[in-house]
Every structure is written in structure tokens, then in C-alpha cells.
PDB file of C-alpha atoms in Angstrom:
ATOM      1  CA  UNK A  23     123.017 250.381 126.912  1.00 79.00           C
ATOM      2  CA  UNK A  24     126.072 252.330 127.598  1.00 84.00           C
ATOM      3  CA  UNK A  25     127.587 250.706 131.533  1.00 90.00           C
ATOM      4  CA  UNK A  26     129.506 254.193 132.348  1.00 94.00           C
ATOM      5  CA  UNK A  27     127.262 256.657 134.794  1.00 96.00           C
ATOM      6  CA  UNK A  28     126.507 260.157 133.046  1.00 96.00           C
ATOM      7  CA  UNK A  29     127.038 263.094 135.396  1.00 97.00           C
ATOM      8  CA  UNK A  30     125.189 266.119 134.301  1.00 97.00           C
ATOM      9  CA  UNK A  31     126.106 269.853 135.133  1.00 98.00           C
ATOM     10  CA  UNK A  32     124.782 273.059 134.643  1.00 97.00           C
ATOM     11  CA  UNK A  33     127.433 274.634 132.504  1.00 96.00           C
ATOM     12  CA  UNK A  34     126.222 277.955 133.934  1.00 96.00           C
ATOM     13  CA  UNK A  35     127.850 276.910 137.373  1.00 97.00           C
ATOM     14  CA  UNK A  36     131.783 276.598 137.130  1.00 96.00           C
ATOM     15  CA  UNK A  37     132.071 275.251 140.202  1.00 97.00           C
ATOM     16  CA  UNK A  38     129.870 272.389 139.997  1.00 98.00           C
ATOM     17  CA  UNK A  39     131.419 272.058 136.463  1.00 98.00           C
ATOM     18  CA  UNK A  40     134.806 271.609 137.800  1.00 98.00           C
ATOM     19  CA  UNK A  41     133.744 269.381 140.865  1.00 98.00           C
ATOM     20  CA  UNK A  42     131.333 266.838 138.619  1.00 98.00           C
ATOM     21  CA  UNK A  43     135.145 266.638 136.147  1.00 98.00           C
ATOM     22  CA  UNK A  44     137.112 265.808 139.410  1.00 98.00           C
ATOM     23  CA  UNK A  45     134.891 262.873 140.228  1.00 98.00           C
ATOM     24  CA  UNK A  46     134.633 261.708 136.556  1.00 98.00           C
ATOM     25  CA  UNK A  47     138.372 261.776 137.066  1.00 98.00           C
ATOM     26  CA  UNK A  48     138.779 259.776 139.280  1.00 98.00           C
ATOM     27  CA  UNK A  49     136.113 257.272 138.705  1.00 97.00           C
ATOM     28  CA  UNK A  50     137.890 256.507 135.564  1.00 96.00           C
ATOM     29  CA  UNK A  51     141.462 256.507 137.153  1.00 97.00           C
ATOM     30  CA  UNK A  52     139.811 254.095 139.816  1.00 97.00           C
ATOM     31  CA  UNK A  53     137.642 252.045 137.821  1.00 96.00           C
ATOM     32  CA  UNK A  54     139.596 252.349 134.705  1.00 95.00           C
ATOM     33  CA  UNK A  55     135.838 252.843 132.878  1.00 94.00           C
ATOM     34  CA  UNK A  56     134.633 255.290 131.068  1.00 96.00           C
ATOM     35  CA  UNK A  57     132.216 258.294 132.496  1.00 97.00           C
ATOM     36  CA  UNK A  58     130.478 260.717 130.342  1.00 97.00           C
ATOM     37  CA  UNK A  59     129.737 264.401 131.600  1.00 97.00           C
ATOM     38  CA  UNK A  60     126.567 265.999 130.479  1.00 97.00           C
ATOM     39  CA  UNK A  61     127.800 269.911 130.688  1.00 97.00           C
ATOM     40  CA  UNK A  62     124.152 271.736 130.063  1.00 95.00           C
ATOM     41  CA  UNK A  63     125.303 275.039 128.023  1.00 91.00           C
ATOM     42  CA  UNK A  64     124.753 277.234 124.875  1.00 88.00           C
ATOM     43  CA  UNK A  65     126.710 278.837 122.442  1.00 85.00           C
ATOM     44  CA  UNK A  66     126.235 282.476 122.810  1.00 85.00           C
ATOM     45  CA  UNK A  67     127.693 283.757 119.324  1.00 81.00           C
ATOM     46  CA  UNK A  68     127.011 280.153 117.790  1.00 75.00           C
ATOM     47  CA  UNK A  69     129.164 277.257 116.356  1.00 76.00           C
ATOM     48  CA  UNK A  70     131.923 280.029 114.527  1.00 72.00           C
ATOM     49  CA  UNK A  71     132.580 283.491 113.684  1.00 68.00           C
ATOM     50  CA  UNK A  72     130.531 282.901 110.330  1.00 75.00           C
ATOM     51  CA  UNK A  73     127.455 281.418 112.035  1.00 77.00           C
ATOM     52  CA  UNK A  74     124.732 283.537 112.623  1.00 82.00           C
ATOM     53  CA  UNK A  75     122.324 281.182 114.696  1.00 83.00           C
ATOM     54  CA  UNK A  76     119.629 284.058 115.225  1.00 83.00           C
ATOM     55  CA  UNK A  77     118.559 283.051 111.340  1.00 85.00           C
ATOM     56  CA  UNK A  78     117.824 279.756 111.975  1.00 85.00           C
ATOM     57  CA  UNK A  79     116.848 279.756 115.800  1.00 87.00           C
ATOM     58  CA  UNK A  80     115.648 283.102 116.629  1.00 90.00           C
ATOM     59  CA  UNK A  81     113.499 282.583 119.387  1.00 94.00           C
ATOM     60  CA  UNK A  82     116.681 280.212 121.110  1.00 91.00           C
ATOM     61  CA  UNK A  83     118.732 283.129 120.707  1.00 90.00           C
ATOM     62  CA  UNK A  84     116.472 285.611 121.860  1.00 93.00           C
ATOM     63  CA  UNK A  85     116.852 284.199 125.049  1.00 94.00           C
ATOM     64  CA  UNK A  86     120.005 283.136 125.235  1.00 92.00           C
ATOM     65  CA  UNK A  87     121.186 287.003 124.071  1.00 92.00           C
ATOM     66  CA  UNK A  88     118.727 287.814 127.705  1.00 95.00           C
ATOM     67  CA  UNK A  89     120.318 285.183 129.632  1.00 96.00           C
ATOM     68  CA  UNK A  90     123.742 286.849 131.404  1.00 96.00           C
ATOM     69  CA  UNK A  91     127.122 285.153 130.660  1.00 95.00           C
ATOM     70  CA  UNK A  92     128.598 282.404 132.916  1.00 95.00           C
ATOM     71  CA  UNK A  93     130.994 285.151 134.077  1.00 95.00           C
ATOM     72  CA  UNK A  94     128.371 287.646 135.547  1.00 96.00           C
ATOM     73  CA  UNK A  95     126.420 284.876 136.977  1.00 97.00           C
ATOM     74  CA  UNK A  96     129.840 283.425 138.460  1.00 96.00           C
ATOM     75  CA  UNK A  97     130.905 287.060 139.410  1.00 96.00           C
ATOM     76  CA  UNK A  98     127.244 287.910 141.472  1.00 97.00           C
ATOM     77  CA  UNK A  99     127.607 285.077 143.347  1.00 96.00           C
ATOM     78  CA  UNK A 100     130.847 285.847 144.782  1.00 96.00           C
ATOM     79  CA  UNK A 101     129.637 289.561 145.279  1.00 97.00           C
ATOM     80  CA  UNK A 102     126.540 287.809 147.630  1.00 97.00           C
ATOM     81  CA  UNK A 103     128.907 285.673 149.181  1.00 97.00           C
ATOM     82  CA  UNK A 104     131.080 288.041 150.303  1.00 97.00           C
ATOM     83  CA  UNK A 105     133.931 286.816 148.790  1.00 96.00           C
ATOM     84  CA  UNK A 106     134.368 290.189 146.069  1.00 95.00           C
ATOM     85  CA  UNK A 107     133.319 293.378 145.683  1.00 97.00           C
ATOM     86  CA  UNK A 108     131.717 294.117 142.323  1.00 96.00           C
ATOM     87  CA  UNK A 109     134.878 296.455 141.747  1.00 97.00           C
ATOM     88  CA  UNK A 110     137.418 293.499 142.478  1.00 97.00           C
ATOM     89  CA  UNK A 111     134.964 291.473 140.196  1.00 96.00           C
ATOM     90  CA  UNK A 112     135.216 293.973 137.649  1.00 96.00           C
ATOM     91  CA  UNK A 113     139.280 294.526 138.141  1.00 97.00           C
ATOM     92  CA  UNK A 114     139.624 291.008 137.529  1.00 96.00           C
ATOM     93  CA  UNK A 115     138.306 290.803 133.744  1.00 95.00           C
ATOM     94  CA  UNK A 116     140.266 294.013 133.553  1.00 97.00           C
ATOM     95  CA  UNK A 117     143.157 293.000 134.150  1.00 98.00           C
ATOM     96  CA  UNK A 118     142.591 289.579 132.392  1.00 97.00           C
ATOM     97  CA  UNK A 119     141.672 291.459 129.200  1.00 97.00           C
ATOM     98  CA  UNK A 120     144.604 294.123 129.358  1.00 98.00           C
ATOM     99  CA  UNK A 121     146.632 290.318 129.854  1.00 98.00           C
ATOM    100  CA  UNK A 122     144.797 289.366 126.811  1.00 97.00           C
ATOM    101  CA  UNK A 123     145.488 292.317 124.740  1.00 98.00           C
ATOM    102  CA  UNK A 124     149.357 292.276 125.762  1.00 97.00           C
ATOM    103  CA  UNK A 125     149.325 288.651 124.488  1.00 97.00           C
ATOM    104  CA  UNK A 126     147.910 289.363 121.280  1.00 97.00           C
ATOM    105  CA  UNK A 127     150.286 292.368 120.521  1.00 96.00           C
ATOM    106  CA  UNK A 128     152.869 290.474 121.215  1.00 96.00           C
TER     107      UNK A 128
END
């Protein structure tokens, strides 16, 4: 129906996320077609800050609250891989939230 190839990605890899959008890229700056990326993901705290998606999906959001974030998944395998300690891991959102909070004071 639709003539433009559908990559899908686990949106709990970031890696493979940002690979699969380099090739879409350039398929479409080659081909000058459209691609469509099928990021697999959830919404942790659901669609907005007045959502409460445990009313209407509980059991979804159950497992989703079990499920660890992108970021600790991301940050373990770096720890295995050698490529971090947990404590540089852990300095790193550190620092990115103390950049965060300087923003917002500001």
C-alpha cells in the first residue's frame, strides 16, 4: 500500500535508534522517498502532566512502572562493556541535572 520501507527500532536501545534514523536519512536524501521509522516505546508518566494512564491501563502501567528507564538500561550496558564505571554513569546525569537546574534558574 504505502512504497516507502518501515524500519522498526526498539526505542529502549539508543543506539540502534540513532543508527536505523541515519539510514532513513539517507535513503530519503538518496532516493528522495519517503521512509517511516517504527520507534517501539512507552510513555512512562503518559501523554501529559494531567494524564494519569494507570486509571485507564493499569495492568500496562504496572509493567511499564517495573520496566527500568532507557537511561539505566543505556547506562548498564556501558558499565558491562567497559566503557563506564557505574560512578561515571552516575556523574553524568549529575552533572546533566545540576546543568538542568542552572538552566531553569536562570
Amino acid at each position: 500500500m504505502i512504497m516507502s520501507p518501515i524500519f522498526h527500532v526498539n526505542g529502549d536501545d539508543p543506539e540502534a535508534v540513532v543508527h536505523v534514523a541515519r539510514i532513513a536519512t539517507e535513503f530519503r536524501q538518496r532516493f528522495k522517498k519517503d521512509v517511516i521509522i517504527d520507534m517501539m516505546c512507552y510513555r512512562r508518566h503518559g501523554h501529559n502532566e494531567s494524564d494519569e494512564p494507570g486509571f485507564t491501563q493499569p495492568q500496562m502501567y504496572r509493567a511499564i512502572a517495573k520496566h527500568p528507564t532507557t537511561r539505566a538500561i543505556y547506562a548498564d550496558r556501558l558499565v558491562a562493556a567497559g566503557a563506564l564505571s557505574a560512578e561515571e554513569a552516575e556523574a553524568v546525569v549529575a552533572d546533566f541535572q545540576a546543568h538542568l537546574e542552572t538552566q531553569f534558574e536562570a
